[in-house]
Coordinates of C-alpha atoms in Angstrom, one line a residue:
M22 CA 1.7 44.7 -80.2
D23 CA 2.9 42.0 -77.8
H24 CA 1.4 41.9 -74.4
L25 CA 2.4 40.8 -70.8
D26 CA 0.2 39.0 -68.4
I27 CA 0.2 41.1 -65.3
Y28 CA -2.2 40.4 -62.6
C29 CA -3.4 42.8 -60.0
G30 CA -2.2 41.7 -56.5
A31 CA -5.2 43.1 -54.8
C32 CA -8.1 42.4 -57.1
G33 CA -6.9 39.7 -59.5
Y34 CA -7.6 41.7 -62.7
D35 CA -5.6 41.0 -65.8
L36 CA -4.1 44.4 -66.7
Y37 CA -3.2 43.0 -70.0
L38 CA -0.2 45.8 -70.3
P39 CA 1.8 45.9 -73.3
V40 CA 5.4 44.8 -73.2
M41 CA 8.0 47.6 -72.8
K42 CA 10.5 48.0 -75.2
P43 CA 14.1 48.2 -74.1
A44 CA 14.8 51.7 -75.3
D45 CA 11.5 52.7 -73.1
A46 CA 12.6 50.6 -70.4
E47 CA 16.0 52.9 -70.3
N48 CA 14.0 56.1 -71.0
A49 CA 11.8 55.0 -68.0
A50 CA 14.6 54.6 -65.8
S51 CA 16.4 57.9 -66.7
R52 CA 13.0 60.0 -65.9
G53 CA 12.9 58.3 -62.7
W54 CA 9.7 56.3 -62.9
A55 CA 11.2 54.2 -59.8
A56 CA 10.0 57.2 -57.7
D57 CA 6.8 57.9 -55.9
V58 CA 3.9 58.2 -58.1
L59 CA 3.5 61.8 -59.5
A60 CA 0.0 61.8 -60.6
P61 CA -2.4 64.5 -59.6
D62 CA -5.3 63.6 -57.7
V63 CA -7.7 61.4 -59.7
K64 CA -11.1 61.1 -58.4
G65 CA -13.6 58.3 -58.9
G66 CA -16.5 57.3 -57.0
S67 CA -16.1 57.8 -53.2
D68 CA -12.3 57.1 -53.4
T69 CA -9.4 59.8 -54.1
V70 CA -6.2 58.6 -55.1
R71 CA -3.6 61.1 -54.5
A72 CA 0.1 61.6 -55.6
G73 CA 2.6 59.7 -53.7
H74 CA 0.4 56.5 -53.2
T75 CA 2.8 53.8 -53.1
T76 CA 1.1 50.9 -51.1
Q77 CA 0.4 49.0 -53.9
D78 CA 1.6 47.9 -57.4
H79 CA -1.6 48.6 -59.1
I80 CA -4.5 50.8 -58.2
D81 CA -7.6 49.6 -59.9
F82 CA -8.9 52.7 -61.9
R83 CA -11.9 51.0 -63.5
Q84 CA -15.0 52.9 -63.1
N85 CA -12.9 56.4 -62.4
S86 CA -12.6 59.7 -64.3
F87 CA -9.3 60.9 -65.1
H88 CA -8.6 64.9 -65.9
G89 CA -5.0 65.7 -67.2
P90 CA -2.0 63.3 -67.9
V91 CA -1.6 60.4 -65.5
I92 CA 1.9 59.3 -64.5
G93 CA 2.5 56.4 -62.1
V94 CA 4.8 53.6 -61.1
Q95 CA 4.4 50.0 -62.3
N96 CA 6.6 47.1 -60.8
N97 CA 6.8 44.2 -63.1
Y98 CA 7.8 41.1 -61.0
G99 CA 9.8 38.6 -63.2
S100 CA 8.5 35.2 -62.8
G101 CA 10.7 32.4 -61.6
P102 CA 12.1 29.7 -64.0
G103 CA 9.5 27.9 -66.2
G104 CA 7.8 24.9 -64.8
P105 CA 7.8 21.4 -66.4
P106 CA 6.0 21.0 -69.4
A107 CA 2.2 19.6 -68.8
D108 CA 3.2 16.4 -70.8
S109 CA 5.8 15.7 -68.2
W110 CA 3.7 15.9 -65.2
P111 CA 3.3 12.7 -63.3
R112 CA 0.8 10.3 -64.3
L113 CA -2.2 9.6 -61.9
A114 CA -1.1 6.0 -61.6
E115 CA 2.4 7.4 -60.2
L116 CA 0.7 9.3 -57.4
R117 CA -0.2 8.3 -54.0
G118 CA -2.8 10.1 -52.0
L119 CA -0.6 10.1 -48.7
A120 CA 1.8 12.3 -50.6
H121 CA -0.8 14.7 -51.8
G122 CA -2.8 15.6 -48.4
V123 CA -4.4 12.5 -47.8
R124 CA -4.3 12.0 -43.7
S125 CA -2.8 8.5 -42.7
S126 CA -4.8 6.1 -40.5
R127 CA -3.3 4.0 -37.9
R128 CA -2.0 0.6 -39.1
F129 CA -0.8 -2.3 -36.9
G130 CA 0.6 -5.3 -39.1
D131 CA 0.7 -5.9 -42.7
G132 CA -2.5 -4.4 -43.4
P133 CA -3.1 -1.6 -46.0
V134 CA -1.8 1.7 -45.4
L135 CA -5.4 3.3 -45.7
P136 CA -8.7 1.8 -45.0
P137 CA -11.0 1.3 -48.2
Y138 CA -13.1 4.4 -49.1
V139 CA -16.7 4.7 -47.8
P140 CA -18.8 6.2 -50.2
R141 CA -20.3 9.4 -49.3
D142 CA -23.6 11.1 -50.3
C143 CA -22.1 13.7 -52.4
D144 CA -19.9 11.6 -54.5
G145 CA -22.6 11.3 -57.4
E146 CA -22.5 15.2 -57.6
L147 CA -19.1 15.7 -57.4
D148 CA -18.6 13.0 -60.2
E149 CA -20.9 15.1 -62.5
L150 CA -19.1 18.3 -61.9
L151 CA -15.7 16.5 -62.5
A152 CA -17.1 14.9 -65.8
D153 CA -18.0 18.5 -67.1
A154 CA -14.9 20.3 -65.7
L155 CA -12.9 17.8 -67.5
I156 CA -14.2 18.6 -70.7
S157 CA -14.8 22.4 -70.3
G158 CA -12.5 23.3 -67.6
G159 CA -12.7 25.1 -64.4
L160 CA -12.4 25.1 -60.7
V161 CA -14.1 22.5 -58.5
V162 CA -13.6 22.8 -54.9
V163 CA -14.4 20.2 -52.2
T164 CA -15.3 22.4 -49.0
G165 CA -16.1 21.2 -45.6
E166 CA -15.2 21.2 -41.6
P167 CA -11.7 20.0 -40.6
L168 CA -11.2 16.4 -40.7
S169 CA -14.3 15.7 -42.8
G170 CA -12.5 13.9 -45.4
K171 CA -12.4 16.5 -48.3
T172 CA -8.8 15.2 -49.6
M173 CA -10.1 11.6 -49.6
T174 CA -13.1 12.2 -51.4
A175 CA -11.6 14.6 -54.1
W176 CA -8.8 12.2 -54.6
V177 CA -11.0 9.0 -54.8
A178 CA -13.3 11.2 -57.3
L179 CA -10.4 12.2 -59.6
N180 CA -9.3 8.3 -59.7
R181 CA -12.9 7.2 -60.5
G182 CA -13.6 10.0 -63.1
T183 CA -10.2 9.9 -65.0
G184 CA -7.6 7.1 -66.3
D185 CA -4.2 6.3 -65.2
D186 CA -2.6 8.2 -68.0
T187 CA -4.0 11.6 -66.6
R188 CA -1.2 14.1 -66.2
V189 CA -1.5 15.7 -62.7
Y190 CA 0.2 19.0 -61.5
T191 CA 0.7 18.8 -57.7
A192 CA 2.4 21.6 -55.8
P193 CA 3.4 22.2 -52.1
P194 CA 1.7 25.4 -50.4
G195 CA 3.0 28.6 -51.7
T196 CA 4.4 27.3 -54.9
D197 CA 4.6 29.9 -57.6
L198 CA 1.6 29.0 -60.1
R199 CA 2.3 32.0 -62.6
E200 CA 4.0 29.7 -65.3
L201 CA 1.0 27.2 -65.2
P202 CA -0.6 28.4 -68.5
S203 CA 2.8 28.4 -70.2
A204 CA 3.4 24.9 -69.3
L205 CA 0.2 23.8 -71.5
R206 CA 1.7 25.2 -74.4
D207 CA 2.4 22.4 -77.1
R208 CA 0.9 19.8 -75.0
D209 CA -0.8 16.6 -76.3
P210 CA -4.4 18.0 -77.0
T211 CA -5.7 14.2 -76.6
G212 CA -4.5 14.1 -73.1
T213 CA -6.1 14.6 -69.8
H214 CA -4.3 17.5 -67.8
V215 CA -5.3 18.1 -64.2
V216 CA -4.1 20.7 -61.4
W217 CA -4.4 19.4 -58.2
L218 CA -4.6 22.0 -55.1
D219 CA -5.1 20.4 -51.7
D220 CA -5.8 23.4 -49.1
L221 CA -6.8 25.9 -51.8
E222 CA -6.1 28.8 -49.2
S223 CA -2.4 28.2 -49.3
H224 CA -2.4 28.5 -53.1
V225 CA -3.9 32.0 -53.5
G226 CA -2.3 35.3 -53.7
E227 CA -0.1 37.4 -56.3
Q228 CA 1.9 34.1 -57.2
G229 CA -0.8 31.7 -56.7
L230 CA -3.9 31.1 -58.4
T231 CA -5.4 34.3 -59.5
A232 CA -8.5 35.0 -61.6
G233 CA -6.2 35.4 -64.5
I234 CA -4.5 32.2 -64.4
L235 CA -7.6 30.4 -63.6
A236 CA -9.3 32.0 -66.7
R237 CA -6.5 30.8 -68.9
L238 CA -6.4 27.1 -67.4
T239 CA -10.0 27.1 -68.0
H240 CA -9.8 28.2 -71.6
E241 CA -7.4 25.3 -72.2
G242 CA -10.1 23.0 -70.8
V243 CA -7.9 22.0 -67.7
L244 CA -9.6 20.9 -64.5
V245 CA -8.5 22.6 -61.3
L246 CA -9.6 20.2 -58.4
A247 CA -9.1 21.8 -55.0
T248 CA -9.9 21.2 -51.3
M249 CA -10.7 23.8 -48.9
R250 CA -11.8 24.4 -45.3
D251 CA -15.3 25.9 -44.8
E252 CA -13.9 28.9 -42.6
A253 CA -11.4 29.7 -45.2
Y254 CA -13.9 29.3 -48.2
D255 CA -16.2 31.8 -46.5
T256 CA -13.4 34.1 -45.7
H257 CA -12.1 34.3 -49.4
R258 CA -15.2 33.9 -51.0
F259 CA -17.7 36.3 -49.5
R260 CA -15.4 38.9 -47.8
D261 CA -13.5 42.0 -49.5
H262 CA -10.7 39.4 -50.3
P263 CA -8.6 39.4 -53.6
T264 CA -9.4 35.6 -54.3
A265 CA -13.3 36.3 -54.2
R266 CA -13.1 36.5 -58.1
V267 CA -11.2 33.0 -58.1
L268 CA -13.8 31.5 -56.0
S269 CA -16.9 33.3 -57.7
G270 CA -16.7 30.8 -60.3
A271 CA -16.0 27.7 -58.8
R272 CA -18.5 24.6 -58.4
T273 CA -18.5 23.3 -54.9
V274 CA -19.4 20.2 -53.0
E275 CA -19.8 20.0 -49.3
L276 CA -18.8 17.8 -46.6
T277 CA -19.5 17.3 -42.9
C278 CA -18.1 15.2 -40.3
R279 CA -21.4 13.8 -39.3
W280 CA -22.5 11.3 -41.5
S281 CA -25.8 10.3 -42.8
E282 CA -27.7 7.3 -42.0
T283 CA -26.9 6.0 -45.7
E284 CA -23.3 6.8 -45.1
L285 CA -23.0 4.7 -41.8
G286 CA -25.2 2.1 -43.3
T287 CA -22.7 1.4 -45.8
L288 CA -19.8 1.8 -43.0
A289 CA -21.7 -0.9 -41.3
W290 CA -20.5 -3.6 -44.2
A291 CA -17.0 -2.7 -43.8
E292 CA -14.6 -5.3 -42.9
D293 CA -11.4 -3.3 -42.4
P294 CA -11.0 -3.6 -38.5
R295 CA -10.3 0.5 -38.4
L296 CA -13.7 1.0 -40.1
V297 CA -15.4 -1.6 -37.9
D298 CA -13.8 0.2 -34.7
A299 CA -14.9 3.7 -36.2
M300 CA -18.4 2.5 -36.5
S301 CA -18.8 0.9 -33.1
L302 CA -16.2 3.1 -31.0
R303 CA -16.0 6.6 -32.3
D304 CA -17.8 7.8 -29.2
T305 CA -18.8 11.4 -29.9
L306 CA -16.3 11.9 -32.9
G307 CA -17.3 11.8 -36.6
V308 CA -16.1 8.7 -38.7
T309 CA -13.4 10.6 -40.5
Q310 CA -12.3 12.6 -37.4
Y311 CA -11.9 9.2 -35.7
L312 CA -9.7 8.0 -38.5
A313 CA -7.5 11.0 -38.7
L314 CA -7.2 11.7 -35.1
G315 CA -6.1 8.1 -34.2
P316 CA -2.3 8.4 -35.3
E317 CA -1.8 12.1 -34.0
L318 CA -2.8 11.0 -30.4
W319 CA -0.9 7.7 -30.4
E320 CA 2.2 9.0 -31.5
E321 CA 2.3 12.1 -29.2
W322 CA 1.4 9.8 -26.0
R323 CA 3.8 7.5 -27.2
R324 CA 6.8 9.8 -27.3
A325 CA 5.6 11.7 -24.1
G326 CA 6.8 8.6 -22.1
R327 CA 10.4 9.5 -22.8
P328 CA 12.3 10.7 -19.7
S329 CA 12.8 14.0 -21.7
G330 CA 9.1 14.1 -22.7
R331 CA 6.1 14.4 -20.3
P332 CA 6.5 11.2 -18.3
S333 CA 3.9 12.2 -15.6
G334 CA 1.3 13.1 -18.2
H335 CA 2.1 10.1 -20.1
L336 CA 1.5 8.0 -16.9
L337 CA -1.7 9.8 -16.2
V338 CA -3.2 9.0 -19.8
R339 CA -1.6 5.4 -19.2
V340 CA -3.8 4.6 -16.1
A341 CA -7.0 5.8 -18.1
V342 CA -6.2 3.7 -20.9
D343 CA -5.4 0.6 -19.0
A344 CA -8.6 1.1 -17.1
A345 CA -10.5 1.2 -20.5
R346 CA -8.5 -1.8 -21.5
C347 CA -9.9 -3.6 -18.7
G348 CA -13.7 -2.5 -19.4
I349 CA -13.7 0.7 -17.3
T350 CA -15.6 3.2 -19.6
R351 CA -16.6 5.6 -17.1
A352 CA -14.9 8.9 -16.6
L353 CA -13.4 9.0 -12.9
P354 CA -12.1 11.7 -10.9
L355 CA -8.4 12.4 -10.9
E356 CA -8.0 11.2 -7.3
V357 CA -8.9 7.6 -8.4
W358 CA -6.3 7.8 -11.1
E359 CA -3.8 8.9 -8.4
S360 CA -4.7 6.1 -6.2
V361 CA -4.2 3.2 -8.6
I362 CA -0.7 4.1 -8.5
T363 CA -0.2 5.1 -5.0
D364 CA -2.4 2.0 -3.5
F365 CA -1.5 -0.6 -6.1
A366 CA 1.6 0.2 -7.8
P367 CA 0.9 -1.5 -10.9
Y368 CA 3.6 0.7 -12.8
A369 CA 6.6 0.1 -10.6
D370 CA 8.9 -0.4 -14.0
L371 CA 7.9 3.2 -15.5
P372 CA 10.2 6.1 -14.7
T373 CA 7.5 8.4 -12.9
T374 CA 5.5 6.4 -10.2
S375 CA 5.0 9.0 -7.4
G376 CA 1.2 9.0 -8.5
T377 CA 0.6 13.0 -8.0
F378 CA -0.1 14.8 -11.2
S379 CA 0.2 18.3 -11.5
A380 CA -2.4 20.9 -13.1
D381 CA -0.1 21.0 -16.0
D382 CA -0.4 17.3 -16.6
L383 CA -3.9 17.5 -16.7
E384 CA -4.2 20.1 -19.1
W385 CA -1.8 18.8 -21.5
A386 CA -3.6 15.6 -21.5
A387 CA -6.9 17.2 -21.9
R388 CA -5.9 19.8 -24.7
P389 CA -7.7 19.1 -27.9
R390 CA -5.5 18.0 -30.8
L391 CA -6.5 18.9 -34.3
G392 CA -9.2 20.9 -32.7
V393 CA -11.3 17.7 -32.0
S394 CA -10.3 15.8 -29.1
G395 CA -7.7 15.4 -26.3
L396 CA -5.7 12.3 -24.9
L397 CA -8.2 12.8 -22.1
V398 CA -11.9 13.1 -22.3
S399 CA -14.0 15.0 -19.6
G400 CA -17.1 13.4 -18.3
E401 CA -19.1 14.6 -15.4
E402 CA -17.6 17.7 -13.6
G403 CA -14.3 16.8 -12.6
T404 CA -13.9 13.3 -14.1
W405 CA -12.1 12.1 -17.0
R406 CA -11.6 9.0 -19.1
A407 CA -9.1 8.2 -22.0
S408 CA -10.2 9.1 -25.7
G409 CA -11.7 6.2 -27.3
T410 CA -9.4 6.3 -30.4
L411 CA -6.2 5.8 -28.0
V412 CA -7.8 3.1 -26.4
V413 CA -8.5 1.0 -29.6
D414 CA -4.8 1.7 -30.9
A415 CA -3.5 0.6 -27.5
L416 CA -5.9 -2.7 -27.6
R417 CA -4.3 -3.4 -31.0
S418 CA -0.8 -2.0 -30.7
P419 CA 1.9 -4.6 -30.2
D420 CA 4.1 -2.2 -28.6
L421 CA 1.8 -2.0 -25.5
P422 CA 1.8 -5.6 -23.5
P423 CA -1.7 -6.8 -22.3
P424 CA -2.6 -6.3 -18.8
D425 CA -0.9 -8.5 -16.4
P426 CA -3.0 -10.4 -14.0
H427 CA -2.0 -7.9 -11.2
L428 CA -3.4 -5.0 -13.4
W429 CA -6.4 -6.8 -14.0
W430 CA -7.0 -7.3 -10.3
V431 CA -6.2 -3.7 -9.5
M432 CA -8.9 -2.5 -12.1
A433 CA -11.4 -4.9 -10.9
Q434 CA -10.9 -3.3 -7.5
V435 CA -11.6 0.3 -9.1
A436 CA -14.4 -1.0 -11.0
R437 CA -16.0 -2.7 -7.6
A438 CA -15.6 0.7 -5.7
H439 CA -16.4 3.6 -8.3
S440 CA -17.9 1.8 -11.4
P441 CA -20.3 -1.1 -10.0
D442 CA -22.1 -1.3 -13.1
E443 CA -19.4 -2.4 -15.0
S444 CA -17.5 -4.3 -12.2
M445 CA -19.0 -7.5 -13.1
G446 CA -17.9 -7.4 -16.9
V447 CA -14.4 -6.5 -15.7
V448 CA -14.1 -9.5 -13.4
A449 CA -15.6 -11.8 -16.2
V450 CA -13.1 -10.8 -18.9
G451 CA -10.4 -10.3 -16.3
S452 CA -10.6 -13.9 -15.1
M453 CA -10.6 -15.0 -18.8
A454 CA -7.5 -12.9 -19.7
V455 CA -5.6 -13.9 -16.6
R456 CA -6.1 -17.8 -17.4
A457 CA -4.7 -16.7 -21.0
V458 CA -1.6 -14.6 -19.7
G459 CA -0.9 -16.1 -16.4
D460 CA 1.2 -18.6 -15.0
A461 CA -0.9 -21.6 -13.8
D462 CA 1.6 -22.7 -11.2
D463 CA 2.0 -18.8 -10.0
E464 CA 0.7 -18.1 -6.5
Q465 CA -0.5 -14.6 -7.4
T466 CA -2.3 -16.1 -10.6
L467 CA -4.1 -18.2 -8.5
R468 CA -5.1 -15.9 -5.8
I469 CA -6.3 -13.5 -8.3
L470 CA -8.4 -16.2 -10.1
G471 CA -9.8 -17.6 -6.9
E472 CA -10.7 -13.8 -5.8
F473 CA -12.4 -13.1 -9.3
A474 CA -14.2 -16.3 -8.7
V475 CA -15.4 -15.2 -5.4
W476 CA -16.6 -11.9 -6.7
A477 CA -18.5 -13.4 -9.5
G478 CA -20.2 -15.8 -7.1
H479 CA -18.7 -19.1 -8.9
D480 CA -18.6 -21.6 -5.9
A481 CA -16.8 -24.3 -7.6
E482 CA -14.2 -22.2 -9.3
V483 CA -13.3 -20.7 -5.9
R484 CA -13.0 -24.1 -4.5
H485 CA -10.7 -25.1 -7.5
W486 CA -8.5 -22.2 -7.6
Y487 CA -8.1 -21.6 -3.9
G488 CA -7.5 -25.4 -3.4
K489 CA -4.6 -25.4 -6.1
L490 CA -3.3 -22.6 -4.1
A491 CA -3.3 -24.4 -0.9
N492 CA -1.6 -27.1 -2.5
R493 CA 1.0 -25.0 -4.1
N494 CA 1.9 -23.2 -0.6
R495 CA 0.3 -24.3 2.6
R496 CA 0.8 -21.0 4.1
S497 CA -2.0 -19.5 1.4
A498 CA -4.5 -22.1 2.5
H499 CA -6.0 -19.7 4.7
F500 CA -7.8 -18.1 1.3
L501 CA -10.0 -21.2 0.9
A502 CA -10.5 -21.6 4.9
N503 CA -11.9 -18.0 5.2
Y504 CA -14.1 -18.8 2.2
L505 CA -15.4 -22.1 3.7
A506 CA -15.9 -20.4 7.2
E507 CA -18.0 -17.9 5.4
Q508 CA -20.1 -20.5 3.9
G509 CA -20.7 -22.2 7.4
E510 CA -18.3 -25.1 6.6
Y511 CA -16.6 -25.0 9.8
A512 CA -15.0 -28.4 9.8
E513 CA -13.4 -27.9 6.6
A514 CA -12.2 -24.3 7.2
I515 CA -10.7 -25.5 10.5
R516 CA -8.6 -28.2 8.6
Y517 CA -7.2 -25.7 6.0
L518 CA -6.6 -23.1 8.7
E519 CA -4.6 -25.6 10.6
M520 CA -2.7 -26.4 7.3
A521 CA -1.9 -22.6 7.1
A522 CA -1.1 -22.1 10.8
E523 CA 0.9 -25.0 11.0
A524 CA 3.0 -23.5 7.9
G525 CA 3.7 -20.6 10.1
H526 CA 1.1 -18.1 8.6
V527 CA 0.3 -15.7 11.5
G528 CA -3.1 -14.3 10.3
A529 CA -4.2 -18.2 9.9
Q530 CA -3.0 -18.6 13.5
L531 CA -5.1 -16.1 14.9
D532 CA -8.0 -16.8 12.6
L533 CA -8.0 -20.5 13.7
G534 CA -7.8 -19.5 17.4
L535 CA -10.8 -17.3 17.0
L536 CA -12.9 -19.6 14.9
L537 CA -12.1 -22.3 17.8
V538 CA -13.5 -19.8 20.5
G539 CA -16.5 -19.4 18.3
R540 CA -17.4 -22.7 17.8
A541 CA -16.6 -23.7 21.5
E542 CA -19.2 -21.1 22.5
H543 CA -21.5 -22.6 20.2
W544 CA -21.3 -26.0 21.4
L545 CA -21.0 -24.9 25.2
T546 CA -24.4 -23.3 24.5
V547 CA -25.7 -26.2 23.1
A548 CA -24.5 -28.5 26.1
V549 CA -26.0 -26.0 28.6
Q550 CA -29.4 -26.7 27.4
G551 CA -29.4 -30.4 28.5
G552 CA -27.4 -33.2 29.4
D553 CA -25.5 -34.6 32.4
S554 CA -22.8 -32.0 31.8
E555 CA -25.0 -29.2 32.0
A556 CA -23.4 -27.3 35.1
V557 CA -19.8 -27.9 33.7
A558 CA -20.8 -26.4 30.6
A559 CA -22.5 -23.4 32.2
R560 CA -19.5 -22.7 34.2
V561 CA -17.1 -22.9 31.2
L562 CA -19.5 -20.9 29.1
A563 CA -20.0 -18.0 31.5
A564 CA -16.1 -18.0 31.7
L565 CA -15.5 -17.7 27.9
R566 CA -18.5 -14.9 27.5
Q567 CA -16.6 -13.0 30.4
A568 CA -13.5 -13.2 28.4
R569 CA -15.4 -12.0 25.2
A570 CA -17.1 -9.0 27.1
A571 CA -13.7 -7.7 27.7
R572 CA -12.8 -8.0 23.8
P573 CA -16.1 -8.3 22.1
D574 CA -14.8 -7.6 18.5
T575 CA -11.9 -10.6 18.4
V576 CA -14.2 -13.8 17.9
R577 CA -15.4 -14.8 14.9
E578 CA -19.1 -16.1 14.8

C-alpha cells in the first residue's frame, strides 16, 4: 500500500497515512467527512477528546485507549509545486554571504565589502560537527546573542569544511520546505548537498522544517546548517513547542558578543581599518556588535538630515559627533550642545539652526538601534555623547567635510569650559588641523592659530601668528598688542596698539589710552620718589589718582 507523508502541525509527528484511492475519496466526501468530528469521547491519560473538536488537523492519539469505532476529519494540504532538483542547487562558490544573512560592515573607498573573518574559539568544535554531519547528515545550529556573529561564523565554517562544488539550498524566511526530501531523489550520490537556514526560527512550522522532514534529510546524509538566536532557541527547544522535536537532536555551538582574550589577541593583529577600529574604539560594545551597528546608525542619521526627516534630531547628533571628531569624548549636558549652536553658530548652512532641542529629539537620538546602542549614548546623569561607531564612520566618511577652523575654535572653547582634561589635546590637534585646512592668508585662520598658541603657552608661535595677522590687517594688531602687554612688554604693546588705533580700531584706541594712563601713573610714582621734578610729579600724580578714584576699573595696570 502506498503512503503519504503527512506531518502533524502540532507535534511534528509523521502520521504515515495511506494514500486514499479516488473512489474512497468520493465516498468520503458523500458521507460528509468534512463536517465536524463525529467520534465519541476518547479518553487517554488526563485528556478527553470530545466530538466536535476541530481546532487541529490532527490530534495525537498515541498512548490513548479507544472504545468503539472512531470517525474523524483529516485535512490533507497539497504541497506547492516541486522545488528544484538538488543537483541544480547553486554551488557554494556561486553564493555570497551578504545575500544569505551575513550583515554588511561600513565601507569607505574601494576596500573589500566585508572585513576579514577573525577566528572564534568555537571554530574547532564547529568544524568537527560539520565534518560529521557532512557524512551522516543532521542538523547543526550556531546559537548566540543578537549581533554575536552567528551567520558569519557558520558561513565561514561551511566554506572551510566543504568544496566550491557543494550544492547549497538557501531559502528566504517562510519558504515551504515540504518538497525538500523529494528534491534529493536521483541526485548525484558522490556530490555534497547542504541546506542553509539562517534564522532557523523563521523556517519552522507546518510548512517549514519539521521533525519528519529533518529525519528524511538526515537519512539522505544531508547537512542542515542553521543559525538561531539564544532566546528563540530556548523558546523552541525547552518549552511545549512543536519544534522541540526538531531541535532535540540538533548539535549546537554557542557564540557570545563578549570576545575572549584569545579572540581579542588575534584581532589585535588585524590590518583592516574596520577591525583596527573595532579593537580600539568599540567602547562598551562587543566586536561584532560594533561592526554590525555602524552601517545602521550611519544610514539612519544621514537620512534624518533631510528636510522631511528629523533635521533637529540630526543636528543634535551632529554637534556631539563634531565634538568627538575634535577630541571631546566626555558626555556633556544637552544645554552645552545647545549653546554651541546659539553662542558660536557653526552650522549656519544647515536647515535647522535654532539651537533648541525637544524631548522628542533626544528620545529619538538615544533610542537603542538593534537593541544595542543609540546615536547618542548616555554618560553621567543628564549627559550625552555620540556613539563611538558613528564617530569613527564620520571620521572616515568622504561625505562629511573635516571640521573647519571656526569649528575647531568652537570645540576648543567647549573643551576648556566643560572638559579641561581634554582641552590641551583639542588645542594641539586643532592647531595642526587648522594649518592643514585653513588659508594661510585668511585673517580668521591666523587669529585662531594665534589664540591656540596662547592657550598652549607657545610664545614664539603666538608672536608669529599674531604678527602675520597684524601685517595682514593693521586693525588686528591689537591681538599681538594685548598679548605683549600681558607679558609686561609695554613699549612693544604700545607700538602695536598705536598701529591698530591709527587704523580705526576703537577697542585698540581705548586700550591704548588706558595703557598709557597706567604707564603714566607708574612713571609719575617713580618721579615723586626723587629728582628735581618731584613737586610737579606729585601734583600730576594726585590729579591722575583722583581721576582713577572716580572710575577705578577703567585703567589697565
